[in-house]
mmCIF file of N, CA and C in Angstrom:
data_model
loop_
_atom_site.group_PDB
_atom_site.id
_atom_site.type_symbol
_atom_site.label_atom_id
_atom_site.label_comp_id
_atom_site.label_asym_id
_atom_site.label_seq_id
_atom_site.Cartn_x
_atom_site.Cartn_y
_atom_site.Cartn_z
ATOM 1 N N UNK E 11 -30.543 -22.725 23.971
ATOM 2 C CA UNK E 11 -30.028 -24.038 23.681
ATOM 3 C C UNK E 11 -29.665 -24.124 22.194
ATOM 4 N N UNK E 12 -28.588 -24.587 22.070
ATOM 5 C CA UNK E 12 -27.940 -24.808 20.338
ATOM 6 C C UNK E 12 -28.498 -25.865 20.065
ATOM 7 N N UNK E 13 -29.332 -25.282 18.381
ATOM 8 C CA UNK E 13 -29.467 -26.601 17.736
ATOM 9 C C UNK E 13 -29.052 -27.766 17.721
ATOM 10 N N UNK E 14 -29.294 -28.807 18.036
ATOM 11 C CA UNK E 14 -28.400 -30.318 17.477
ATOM 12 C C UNK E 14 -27.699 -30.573 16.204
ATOM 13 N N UNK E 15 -26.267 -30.961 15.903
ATOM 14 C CA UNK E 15 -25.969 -31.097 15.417
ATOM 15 C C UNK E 15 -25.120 -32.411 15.296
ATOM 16 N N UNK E 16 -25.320 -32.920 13.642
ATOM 17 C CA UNK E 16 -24.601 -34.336 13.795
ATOM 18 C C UNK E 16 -23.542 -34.702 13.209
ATOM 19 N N UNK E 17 -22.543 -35.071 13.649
ATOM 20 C CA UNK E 17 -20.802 -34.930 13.315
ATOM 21 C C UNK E 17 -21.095 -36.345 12.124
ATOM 22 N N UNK E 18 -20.357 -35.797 11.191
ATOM 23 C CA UNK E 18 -19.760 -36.412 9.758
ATOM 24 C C UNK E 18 -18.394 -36.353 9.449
ATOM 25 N N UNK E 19 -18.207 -37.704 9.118
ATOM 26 C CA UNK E 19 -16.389 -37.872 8.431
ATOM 27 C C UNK E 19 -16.526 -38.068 7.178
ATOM 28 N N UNK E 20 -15.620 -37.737 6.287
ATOM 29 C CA UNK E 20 -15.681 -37.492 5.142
ATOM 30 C C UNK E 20 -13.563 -37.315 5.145
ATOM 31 N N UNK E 21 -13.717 -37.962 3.812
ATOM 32 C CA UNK E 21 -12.135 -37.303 3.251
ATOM 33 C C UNK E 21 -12.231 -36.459 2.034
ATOM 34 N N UNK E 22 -10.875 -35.683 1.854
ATOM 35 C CA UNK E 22 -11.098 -34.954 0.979
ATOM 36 C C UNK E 22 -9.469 -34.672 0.528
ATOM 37 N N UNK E 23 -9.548 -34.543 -0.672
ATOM 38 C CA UNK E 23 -8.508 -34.930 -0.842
ATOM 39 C C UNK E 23 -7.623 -33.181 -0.687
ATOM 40 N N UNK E 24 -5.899 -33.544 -0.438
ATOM 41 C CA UNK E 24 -5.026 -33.122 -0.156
ATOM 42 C C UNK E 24 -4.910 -31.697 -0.304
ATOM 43 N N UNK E 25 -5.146 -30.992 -1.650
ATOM 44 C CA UNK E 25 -5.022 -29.874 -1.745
ATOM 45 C C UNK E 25 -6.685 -28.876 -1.488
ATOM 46 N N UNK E 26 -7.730 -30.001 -1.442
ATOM 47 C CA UNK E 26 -9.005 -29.440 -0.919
ATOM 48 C C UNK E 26 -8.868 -28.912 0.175
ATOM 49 N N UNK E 27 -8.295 -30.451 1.316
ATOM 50 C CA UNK E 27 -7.757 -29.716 2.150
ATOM 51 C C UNK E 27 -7.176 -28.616 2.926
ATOM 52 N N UNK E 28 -6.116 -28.123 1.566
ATOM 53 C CA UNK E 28 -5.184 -27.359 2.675
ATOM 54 C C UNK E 28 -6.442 -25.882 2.295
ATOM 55 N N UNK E 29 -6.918 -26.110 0.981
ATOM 56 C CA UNK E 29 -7.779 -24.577 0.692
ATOM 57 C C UNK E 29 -8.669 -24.389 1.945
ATOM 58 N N UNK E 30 -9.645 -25.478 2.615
ATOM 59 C CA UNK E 30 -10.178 -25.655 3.639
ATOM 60 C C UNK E 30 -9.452 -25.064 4.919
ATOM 61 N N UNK E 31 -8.368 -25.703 4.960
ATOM 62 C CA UNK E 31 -7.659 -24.480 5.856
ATOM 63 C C UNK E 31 -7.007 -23.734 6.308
ATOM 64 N N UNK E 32 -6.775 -23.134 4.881
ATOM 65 C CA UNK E 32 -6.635 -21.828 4.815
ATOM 66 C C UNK E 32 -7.530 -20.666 5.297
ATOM 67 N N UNK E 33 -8.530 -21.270 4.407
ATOM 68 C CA UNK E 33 -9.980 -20.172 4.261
ATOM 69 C C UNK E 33 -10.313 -20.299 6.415
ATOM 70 N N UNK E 34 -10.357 -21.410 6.792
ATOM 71 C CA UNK E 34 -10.551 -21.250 8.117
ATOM 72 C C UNK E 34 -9.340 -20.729 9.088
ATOM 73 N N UNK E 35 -8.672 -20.356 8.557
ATOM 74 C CA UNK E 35 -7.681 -19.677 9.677
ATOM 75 C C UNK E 35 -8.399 -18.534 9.985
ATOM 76 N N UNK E 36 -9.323 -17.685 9.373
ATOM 77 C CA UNK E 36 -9.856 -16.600 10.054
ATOM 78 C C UNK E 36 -10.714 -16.906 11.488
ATOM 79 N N UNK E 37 -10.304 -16.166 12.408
ATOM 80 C CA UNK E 37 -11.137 -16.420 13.316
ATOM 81 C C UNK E 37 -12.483 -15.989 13.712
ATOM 82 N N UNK E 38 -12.971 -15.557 12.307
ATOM 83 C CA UNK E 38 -14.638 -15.943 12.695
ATOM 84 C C UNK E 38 -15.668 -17.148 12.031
ATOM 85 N N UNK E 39 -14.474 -17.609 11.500
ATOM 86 C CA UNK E 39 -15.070 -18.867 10.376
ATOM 87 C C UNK E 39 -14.867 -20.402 11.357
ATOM 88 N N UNK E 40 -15.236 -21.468 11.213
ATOM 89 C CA UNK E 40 -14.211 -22.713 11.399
ATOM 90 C C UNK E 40 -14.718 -23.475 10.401
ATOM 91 N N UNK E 41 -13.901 -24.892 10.492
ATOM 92 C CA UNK E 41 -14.008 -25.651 8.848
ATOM 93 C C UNK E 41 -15.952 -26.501 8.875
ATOM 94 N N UNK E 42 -16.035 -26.462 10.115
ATOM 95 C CA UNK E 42 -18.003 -26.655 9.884
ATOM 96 C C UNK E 42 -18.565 -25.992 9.375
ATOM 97 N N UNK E 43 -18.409 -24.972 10.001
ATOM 98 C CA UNK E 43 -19.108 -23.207 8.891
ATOM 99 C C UNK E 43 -19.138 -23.609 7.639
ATOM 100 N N UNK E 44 -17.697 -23.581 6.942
ATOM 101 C CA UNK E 44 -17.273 -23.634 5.915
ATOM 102 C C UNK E 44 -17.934 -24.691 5.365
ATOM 103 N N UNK E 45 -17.665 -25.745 5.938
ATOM 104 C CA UNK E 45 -17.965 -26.675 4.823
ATOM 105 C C UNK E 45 -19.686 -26.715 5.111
ATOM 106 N N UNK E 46 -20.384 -27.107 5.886
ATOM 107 C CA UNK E 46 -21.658 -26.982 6.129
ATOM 108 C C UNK E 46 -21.952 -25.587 5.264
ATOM 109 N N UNK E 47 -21.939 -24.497 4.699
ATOM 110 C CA UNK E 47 -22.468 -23.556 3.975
ATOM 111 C C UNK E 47 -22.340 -23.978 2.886
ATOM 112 N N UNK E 48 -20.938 -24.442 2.180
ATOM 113 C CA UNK E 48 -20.884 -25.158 0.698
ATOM 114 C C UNK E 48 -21.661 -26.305 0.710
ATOM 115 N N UNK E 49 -21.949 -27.355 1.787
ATOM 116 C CA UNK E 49 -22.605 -28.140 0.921
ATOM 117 C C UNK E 49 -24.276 -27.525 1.115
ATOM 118 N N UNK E 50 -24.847 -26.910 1.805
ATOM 119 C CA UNK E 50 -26.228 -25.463 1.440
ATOM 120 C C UNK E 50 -25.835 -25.602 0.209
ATOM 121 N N UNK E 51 -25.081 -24.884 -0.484
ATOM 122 C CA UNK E 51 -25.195 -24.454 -1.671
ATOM 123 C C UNK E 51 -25.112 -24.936 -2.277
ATOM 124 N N UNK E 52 -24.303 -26.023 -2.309
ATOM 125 C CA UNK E 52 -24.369 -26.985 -3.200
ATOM 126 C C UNK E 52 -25.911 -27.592 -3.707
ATOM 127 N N UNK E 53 -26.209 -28.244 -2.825
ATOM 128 C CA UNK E 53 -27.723 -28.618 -2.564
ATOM 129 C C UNK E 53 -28.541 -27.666 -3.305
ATOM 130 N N UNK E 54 -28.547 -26.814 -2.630
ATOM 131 C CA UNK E 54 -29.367 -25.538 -2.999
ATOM 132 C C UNK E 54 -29.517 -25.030 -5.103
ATOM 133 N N UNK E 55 -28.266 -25.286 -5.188
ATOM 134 C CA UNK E 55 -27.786 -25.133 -6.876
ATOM 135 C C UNK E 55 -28.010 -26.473 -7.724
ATOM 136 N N UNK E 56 -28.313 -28.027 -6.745
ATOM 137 C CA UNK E 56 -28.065 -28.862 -8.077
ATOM 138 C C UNK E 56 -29.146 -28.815 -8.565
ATOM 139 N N UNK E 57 -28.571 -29.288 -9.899
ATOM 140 C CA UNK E 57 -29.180 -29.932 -10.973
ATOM 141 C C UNK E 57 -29.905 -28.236 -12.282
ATOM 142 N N UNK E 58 -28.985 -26.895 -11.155
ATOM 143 C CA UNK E 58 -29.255 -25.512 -11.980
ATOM 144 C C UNK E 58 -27.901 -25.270 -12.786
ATOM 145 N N UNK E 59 -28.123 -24.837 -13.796
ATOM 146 C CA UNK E 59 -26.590 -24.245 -14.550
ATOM 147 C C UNK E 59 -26.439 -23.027 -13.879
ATOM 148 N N UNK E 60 -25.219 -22.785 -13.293
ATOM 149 C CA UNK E 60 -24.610 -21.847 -12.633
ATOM 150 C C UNK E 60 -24.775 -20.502 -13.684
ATOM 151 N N UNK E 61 -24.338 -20.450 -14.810
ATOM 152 C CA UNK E 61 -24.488 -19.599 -15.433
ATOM 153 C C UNK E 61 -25.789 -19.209 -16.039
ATOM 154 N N UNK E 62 -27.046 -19.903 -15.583
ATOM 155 C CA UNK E 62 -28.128 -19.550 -16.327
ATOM 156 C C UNK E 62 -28.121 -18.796 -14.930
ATOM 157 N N UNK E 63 -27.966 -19.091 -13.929
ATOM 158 C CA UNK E 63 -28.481 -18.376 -12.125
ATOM 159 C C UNK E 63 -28.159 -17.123 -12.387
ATOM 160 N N UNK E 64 -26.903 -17.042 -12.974
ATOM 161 C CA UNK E 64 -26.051 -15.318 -12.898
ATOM 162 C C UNK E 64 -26.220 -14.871 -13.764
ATOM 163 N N UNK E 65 -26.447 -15.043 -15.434
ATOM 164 C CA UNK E 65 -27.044 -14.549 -16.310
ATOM 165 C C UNK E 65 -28.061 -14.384 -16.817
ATOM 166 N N UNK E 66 -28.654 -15.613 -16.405
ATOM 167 C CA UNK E 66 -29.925 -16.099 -17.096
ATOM 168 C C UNK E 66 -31.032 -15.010 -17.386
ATOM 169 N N UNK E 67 -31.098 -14.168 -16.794
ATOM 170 C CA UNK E 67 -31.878 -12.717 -16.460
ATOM 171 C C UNK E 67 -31.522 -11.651 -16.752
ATOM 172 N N UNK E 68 -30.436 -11.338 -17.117
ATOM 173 C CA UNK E 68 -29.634 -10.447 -18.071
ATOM 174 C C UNK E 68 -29.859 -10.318 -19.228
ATOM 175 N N UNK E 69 -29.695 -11.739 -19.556
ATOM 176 C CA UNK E 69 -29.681 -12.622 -20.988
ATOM 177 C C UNK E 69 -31.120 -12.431 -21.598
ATOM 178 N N UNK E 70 -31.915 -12.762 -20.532
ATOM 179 C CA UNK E 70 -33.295 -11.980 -21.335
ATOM 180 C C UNK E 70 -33.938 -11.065 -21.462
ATOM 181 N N UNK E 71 -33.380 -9.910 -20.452
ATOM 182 C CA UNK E 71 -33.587 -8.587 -20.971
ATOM 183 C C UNK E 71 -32.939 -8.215 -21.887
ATOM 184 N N UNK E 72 -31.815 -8.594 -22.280
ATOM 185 C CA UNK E 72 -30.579 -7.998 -23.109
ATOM 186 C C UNK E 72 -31.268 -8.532 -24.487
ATOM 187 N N UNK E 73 -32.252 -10.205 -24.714
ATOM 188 C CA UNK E 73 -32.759 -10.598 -25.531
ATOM 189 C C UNK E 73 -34.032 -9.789 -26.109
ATOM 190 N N UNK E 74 -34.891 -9.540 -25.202
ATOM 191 C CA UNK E 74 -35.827 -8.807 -25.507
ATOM 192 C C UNK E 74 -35.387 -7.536 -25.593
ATOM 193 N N UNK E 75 -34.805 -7.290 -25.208
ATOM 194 C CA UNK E 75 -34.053 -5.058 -25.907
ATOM 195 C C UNK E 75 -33.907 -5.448 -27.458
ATOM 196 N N UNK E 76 -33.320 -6.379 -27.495
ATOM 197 C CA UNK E 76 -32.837 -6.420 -28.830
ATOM 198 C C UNK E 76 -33.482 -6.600 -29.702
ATOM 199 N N UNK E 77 -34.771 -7.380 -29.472
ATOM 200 C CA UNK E 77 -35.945 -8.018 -30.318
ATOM 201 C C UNK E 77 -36.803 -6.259 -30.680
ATOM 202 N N UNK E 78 -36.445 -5.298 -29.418
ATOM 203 C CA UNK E 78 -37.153 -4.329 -29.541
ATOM 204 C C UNK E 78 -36.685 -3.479 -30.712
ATOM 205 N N UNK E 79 -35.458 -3.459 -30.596
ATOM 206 C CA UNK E 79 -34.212 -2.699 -31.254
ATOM 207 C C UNK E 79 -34.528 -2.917 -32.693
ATOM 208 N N UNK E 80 -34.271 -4.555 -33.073
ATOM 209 C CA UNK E 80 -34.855 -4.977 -34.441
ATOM 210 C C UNK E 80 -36.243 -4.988 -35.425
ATOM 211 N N UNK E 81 -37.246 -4.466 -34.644
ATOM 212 C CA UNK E 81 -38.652 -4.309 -34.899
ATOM 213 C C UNK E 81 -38.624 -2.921 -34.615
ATOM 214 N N UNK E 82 -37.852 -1.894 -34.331
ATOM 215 C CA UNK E 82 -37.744 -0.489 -34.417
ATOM 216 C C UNK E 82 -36.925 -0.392 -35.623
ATOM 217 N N UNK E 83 -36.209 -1.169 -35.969
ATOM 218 C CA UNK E 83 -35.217 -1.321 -37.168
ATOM 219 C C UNK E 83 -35.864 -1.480 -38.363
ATOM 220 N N UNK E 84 -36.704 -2.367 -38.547
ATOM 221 C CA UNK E 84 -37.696 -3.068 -39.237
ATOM 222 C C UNK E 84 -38.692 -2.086 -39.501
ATOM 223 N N UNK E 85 -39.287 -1.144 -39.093
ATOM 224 C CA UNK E 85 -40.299 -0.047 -38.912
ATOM 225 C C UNK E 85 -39.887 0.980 -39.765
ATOM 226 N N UNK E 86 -38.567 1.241 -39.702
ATOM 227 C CA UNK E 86 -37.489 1.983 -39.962
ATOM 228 C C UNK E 86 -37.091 1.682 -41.792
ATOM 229 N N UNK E 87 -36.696 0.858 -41.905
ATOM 230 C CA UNK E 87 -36.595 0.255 -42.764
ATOM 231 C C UNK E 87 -37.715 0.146 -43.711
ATOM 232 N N UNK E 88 -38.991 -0.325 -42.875
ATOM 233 C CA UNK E 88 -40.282 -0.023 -44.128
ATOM 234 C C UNK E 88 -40.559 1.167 -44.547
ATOM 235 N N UNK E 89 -40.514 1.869 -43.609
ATOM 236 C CA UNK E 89 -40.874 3.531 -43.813
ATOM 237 C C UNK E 89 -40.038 3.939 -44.411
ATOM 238 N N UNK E 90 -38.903 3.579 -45.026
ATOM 239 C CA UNK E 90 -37.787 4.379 -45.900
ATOM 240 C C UNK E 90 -38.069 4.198 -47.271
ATOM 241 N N UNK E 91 -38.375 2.287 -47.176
ATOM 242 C CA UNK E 91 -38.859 2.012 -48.419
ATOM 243 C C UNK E 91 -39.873 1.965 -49.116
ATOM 244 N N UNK E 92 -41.035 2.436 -48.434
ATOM 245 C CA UNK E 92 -42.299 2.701 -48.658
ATOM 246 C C UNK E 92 -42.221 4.199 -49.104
ATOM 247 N N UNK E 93 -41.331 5.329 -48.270
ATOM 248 C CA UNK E 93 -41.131 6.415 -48.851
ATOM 249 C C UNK E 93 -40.932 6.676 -50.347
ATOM 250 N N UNK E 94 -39.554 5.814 -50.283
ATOM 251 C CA UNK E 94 -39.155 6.048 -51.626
ATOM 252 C C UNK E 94 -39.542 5.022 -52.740
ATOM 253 N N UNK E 95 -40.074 4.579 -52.554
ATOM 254 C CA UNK E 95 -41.907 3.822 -53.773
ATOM 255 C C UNK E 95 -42.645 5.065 -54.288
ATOM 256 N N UNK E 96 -43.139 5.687 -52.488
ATOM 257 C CA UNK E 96 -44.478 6.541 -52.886
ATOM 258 C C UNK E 96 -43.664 7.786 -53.602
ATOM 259 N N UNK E 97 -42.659 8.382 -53.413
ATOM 260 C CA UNK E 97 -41.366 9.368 -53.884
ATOM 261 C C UNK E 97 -41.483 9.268 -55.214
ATOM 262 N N UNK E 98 -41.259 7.926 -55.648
ATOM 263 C CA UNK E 98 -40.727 7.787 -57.036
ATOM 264 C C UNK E 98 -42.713 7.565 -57.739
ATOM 265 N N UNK E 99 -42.958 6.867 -57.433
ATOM 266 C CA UNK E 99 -44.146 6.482 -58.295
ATOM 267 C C UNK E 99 -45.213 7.244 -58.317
ATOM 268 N N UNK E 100 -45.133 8.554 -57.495
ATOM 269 C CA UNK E 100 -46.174 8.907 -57.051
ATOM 270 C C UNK E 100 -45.911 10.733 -57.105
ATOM 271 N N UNK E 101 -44.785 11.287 -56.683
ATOM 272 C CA UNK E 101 -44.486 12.240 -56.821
ATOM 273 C C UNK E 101 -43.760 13.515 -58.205
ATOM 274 N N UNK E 102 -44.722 13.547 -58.592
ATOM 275 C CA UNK E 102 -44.597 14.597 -59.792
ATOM 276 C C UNK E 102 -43.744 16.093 -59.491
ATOM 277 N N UNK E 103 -43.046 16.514 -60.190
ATOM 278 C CA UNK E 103 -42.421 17.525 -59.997
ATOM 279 C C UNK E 103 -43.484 18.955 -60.149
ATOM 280 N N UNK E 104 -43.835 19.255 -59.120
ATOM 281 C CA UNK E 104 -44.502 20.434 -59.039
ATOM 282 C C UNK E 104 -43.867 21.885 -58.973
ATOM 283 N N UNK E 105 -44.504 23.204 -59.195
ATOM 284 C CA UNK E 105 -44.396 23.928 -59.268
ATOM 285 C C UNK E 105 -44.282 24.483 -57.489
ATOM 286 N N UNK E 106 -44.215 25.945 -57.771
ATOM 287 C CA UNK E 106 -43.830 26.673 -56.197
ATOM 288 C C UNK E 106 -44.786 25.870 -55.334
ATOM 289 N N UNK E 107 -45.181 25.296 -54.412
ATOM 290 C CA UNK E 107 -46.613 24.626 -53.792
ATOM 291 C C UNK E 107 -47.430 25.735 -53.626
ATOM 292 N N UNK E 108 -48.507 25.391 -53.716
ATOM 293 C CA UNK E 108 -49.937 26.166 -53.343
ATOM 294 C C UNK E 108 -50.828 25.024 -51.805
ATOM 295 N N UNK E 109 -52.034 26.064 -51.778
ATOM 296 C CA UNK E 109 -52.701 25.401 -50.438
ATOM 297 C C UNK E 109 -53.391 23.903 -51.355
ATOM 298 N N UNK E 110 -53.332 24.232 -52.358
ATOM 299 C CA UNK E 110 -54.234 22.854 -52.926
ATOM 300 C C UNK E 110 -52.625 21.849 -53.423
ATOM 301 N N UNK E 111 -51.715 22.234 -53.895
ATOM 302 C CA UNK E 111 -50.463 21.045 -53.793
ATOM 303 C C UNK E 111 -50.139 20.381 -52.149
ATOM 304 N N UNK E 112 -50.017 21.323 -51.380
ATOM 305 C CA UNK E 112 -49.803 21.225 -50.236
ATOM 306 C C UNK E 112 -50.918 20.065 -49.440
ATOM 307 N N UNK E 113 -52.625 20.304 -49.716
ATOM 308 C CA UNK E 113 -53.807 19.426 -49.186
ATOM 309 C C UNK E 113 -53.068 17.782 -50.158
ATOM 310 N N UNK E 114 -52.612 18.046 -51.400
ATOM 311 C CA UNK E 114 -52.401 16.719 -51.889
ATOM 312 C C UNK E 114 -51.214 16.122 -51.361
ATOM 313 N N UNK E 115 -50.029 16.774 -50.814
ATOM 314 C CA UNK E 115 -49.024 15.969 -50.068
ATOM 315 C C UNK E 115 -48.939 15.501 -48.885
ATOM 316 N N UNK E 116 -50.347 15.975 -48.073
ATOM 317 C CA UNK E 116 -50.396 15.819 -46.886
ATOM 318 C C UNK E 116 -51.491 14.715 -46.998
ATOM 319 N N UNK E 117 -52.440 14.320 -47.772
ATOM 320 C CA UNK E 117 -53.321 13.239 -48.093
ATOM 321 C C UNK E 117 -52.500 12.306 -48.745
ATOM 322 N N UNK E 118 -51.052 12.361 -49.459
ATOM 323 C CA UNK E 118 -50.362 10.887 -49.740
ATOM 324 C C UNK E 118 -49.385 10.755 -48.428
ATOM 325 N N UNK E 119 -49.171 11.341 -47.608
ATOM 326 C CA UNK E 119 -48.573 11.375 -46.070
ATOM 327 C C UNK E 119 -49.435 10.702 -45.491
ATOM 328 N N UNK E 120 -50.673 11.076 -45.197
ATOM 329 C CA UNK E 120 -51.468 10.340 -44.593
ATOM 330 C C UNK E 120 -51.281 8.997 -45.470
ATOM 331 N N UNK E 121 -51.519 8.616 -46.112
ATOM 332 C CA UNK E 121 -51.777 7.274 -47.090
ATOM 333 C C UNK E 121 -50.703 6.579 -46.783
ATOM 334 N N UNK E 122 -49.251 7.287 -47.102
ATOM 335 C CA UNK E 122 -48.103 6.538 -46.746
ATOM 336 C C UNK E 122 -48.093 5.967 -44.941
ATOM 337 N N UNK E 123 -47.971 6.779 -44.490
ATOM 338 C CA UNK E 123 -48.219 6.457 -42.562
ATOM 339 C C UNK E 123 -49.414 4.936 -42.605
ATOM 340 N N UNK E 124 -50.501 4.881 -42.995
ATOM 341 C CA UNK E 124 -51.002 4.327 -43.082
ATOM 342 C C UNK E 124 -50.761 2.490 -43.687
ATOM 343 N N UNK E 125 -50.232 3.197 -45.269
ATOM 344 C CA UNK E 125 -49.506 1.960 -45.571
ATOM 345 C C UNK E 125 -48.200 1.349 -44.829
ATOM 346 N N UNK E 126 -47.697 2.415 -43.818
ATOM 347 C CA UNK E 126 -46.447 1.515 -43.640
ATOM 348 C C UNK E 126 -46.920 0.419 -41.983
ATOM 349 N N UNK E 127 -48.569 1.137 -41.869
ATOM 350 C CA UNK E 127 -49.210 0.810 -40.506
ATOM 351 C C UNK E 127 -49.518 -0.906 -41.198
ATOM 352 N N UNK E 128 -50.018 -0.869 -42.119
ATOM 353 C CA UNK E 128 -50.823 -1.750 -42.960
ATOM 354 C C UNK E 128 -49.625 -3.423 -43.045
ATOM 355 N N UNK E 129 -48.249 -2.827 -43.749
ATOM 356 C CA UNK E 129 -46.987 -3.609 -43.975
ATOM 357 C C UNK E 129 -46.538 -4.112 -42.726
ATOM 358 N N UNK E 130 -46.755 -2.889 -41.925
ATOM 359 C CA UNK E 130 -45.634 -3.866 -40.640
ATOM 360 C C UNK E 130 -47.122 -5.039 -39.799
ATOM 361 N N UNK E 131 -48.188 -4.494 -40.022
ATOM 362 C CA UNK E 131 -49.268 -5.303 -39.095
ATOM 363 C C UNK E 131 -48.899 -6.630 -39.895
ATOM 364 N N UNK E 132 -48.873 -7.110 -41.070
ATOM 365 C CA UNK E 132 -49.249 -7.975 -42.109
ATOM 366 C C UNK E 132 -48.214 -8.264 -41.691
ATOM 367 N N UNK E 133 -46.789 -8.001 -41.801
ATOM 368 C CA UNK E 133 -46.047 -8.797 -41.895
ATOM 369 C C UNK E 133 -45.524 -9.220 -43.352
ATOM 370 N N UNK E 134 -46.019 -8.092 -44.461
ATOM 371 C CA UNK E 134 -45.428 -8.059 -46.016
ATOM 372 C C UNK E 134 -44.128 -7.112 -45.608
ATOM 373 N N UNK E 135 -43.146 -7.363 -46.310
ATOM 374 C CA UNK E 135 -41.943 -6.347 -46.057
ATOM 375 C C UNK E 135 -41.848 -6.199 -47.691
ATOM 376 N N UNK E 136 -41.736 -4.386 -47.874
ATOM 377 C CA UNK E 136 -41.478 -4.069 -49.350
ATOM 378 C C UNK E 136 -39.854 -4.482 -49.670
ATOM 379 N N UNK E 137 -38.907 -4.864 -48.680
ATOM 380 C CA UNK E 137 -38.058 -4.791 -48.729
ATOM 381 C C UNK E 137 -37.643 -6.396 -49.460
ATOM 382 N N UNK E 138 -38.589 -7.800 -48.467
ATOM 383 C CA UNK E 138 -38.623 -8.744 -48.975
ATOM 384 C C UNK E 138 -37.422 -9.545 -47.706
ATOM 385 N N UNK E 139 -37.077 -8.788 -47.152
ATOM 386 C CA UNK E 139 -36.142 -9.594 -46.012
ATOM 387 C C UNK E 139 -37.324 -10.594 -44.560
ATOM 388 N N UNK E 140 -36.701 -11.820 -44.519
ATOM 389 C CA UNK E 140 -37.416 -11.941 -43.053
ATOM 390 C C UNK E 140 -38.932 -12.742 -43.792
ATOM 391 N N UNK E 141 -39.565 -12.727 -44.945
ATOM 392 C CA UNK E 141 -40.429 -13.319 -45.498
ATOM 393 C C UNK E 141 -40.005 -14.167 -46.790
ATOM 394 N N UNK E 142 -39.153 -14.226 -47.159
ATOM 395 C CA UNK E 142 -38.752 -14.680 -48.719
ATOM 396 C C UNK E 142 -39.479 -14.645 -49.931
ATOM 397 N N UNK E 143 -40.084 -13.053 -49.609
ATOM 398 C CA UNK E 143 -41.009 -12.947 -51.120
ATOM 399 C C UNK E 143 -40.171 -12.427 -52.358
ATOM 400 N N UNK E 144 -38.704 -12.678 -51.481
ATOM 401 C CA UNK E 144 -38.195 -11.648 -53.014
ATOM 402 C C UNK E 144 -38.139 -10.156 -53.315
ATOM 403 N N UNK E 145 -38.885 -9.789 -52.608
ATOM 404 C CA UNK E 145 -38.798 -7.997 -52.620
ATOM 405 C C UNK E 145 -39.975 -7.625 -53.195
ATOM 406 N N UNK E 146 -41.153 -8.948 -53.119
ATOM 407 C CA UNK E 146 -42.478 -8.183 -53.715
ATOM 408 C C UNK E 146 -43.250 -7.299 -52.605
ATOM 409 N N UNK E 147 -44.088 -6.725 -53.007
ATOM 410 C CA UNK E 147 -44.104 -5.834 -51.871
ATOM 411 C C UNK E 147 -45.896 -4.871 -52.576
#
């Protein structure tokens, strides 16, 4: 037995019309189908922005990649400038290396890794971008 169904009049204007039947000249459609599925959807969609439905989820992976992208950037960026601090302020022009020059560049390596662990946790940038300290650091 077929569901019950309850007949509605409605106008619509002229060129709605003819799109209406057009789209129903196929013969597996008719204009109830048709229109009974649009107004589903209709229903179904108000009061949503169409474009948050189809993007909206894109939009925030594509947001969060990027947030990732920029805090890999940022990481990047400290560690260059933390390099070339510890480079300049710290690195003496040595002779051929030995095992004891060598234990001391690998203990300000460690120190540096550390400090740049230290900058990005804190949230100090030597650079001074993103905090407005000016570039103190």
């Amino acid at each position: 037995m077929k569901p019950r169904r309850i007949r509605h009049q409605f106008l619509l204007e002229p060129e709605l019309s003819e799109k209406l039947e057009t789209l129903s000249r196929n013969p597996s459609t008719t204009k109830s189908a048709i229109v009974a599925k649009a107004v589903e959807a209709f229903i179904e969609w108000r009061g949503e922005n169409e474009l948050d439905q189809r993007y909206g989820k894109r939009l925030d992976r594509l947001s969060r990649d990027l947030d990732h992208v920029r805090r890999d950037a940022e990481i990047t960026l400290e560690s260059l400038a933390l390099l070339i601090r510890f480079s300049i302020t710290l690195h003496a022009h040595t002779p051929i290396p030995d095992r004891a020059t060598q234990a001391i560049a690998q203990e300000r390596f460690d120190k540096f890794v550390e400090q740049v662990g230290r900058q990005i946790a804190s949230g100090k940038r030597s650079l001074g971008y993103g905090n407005g300290n000016g570039g103190e650091g």
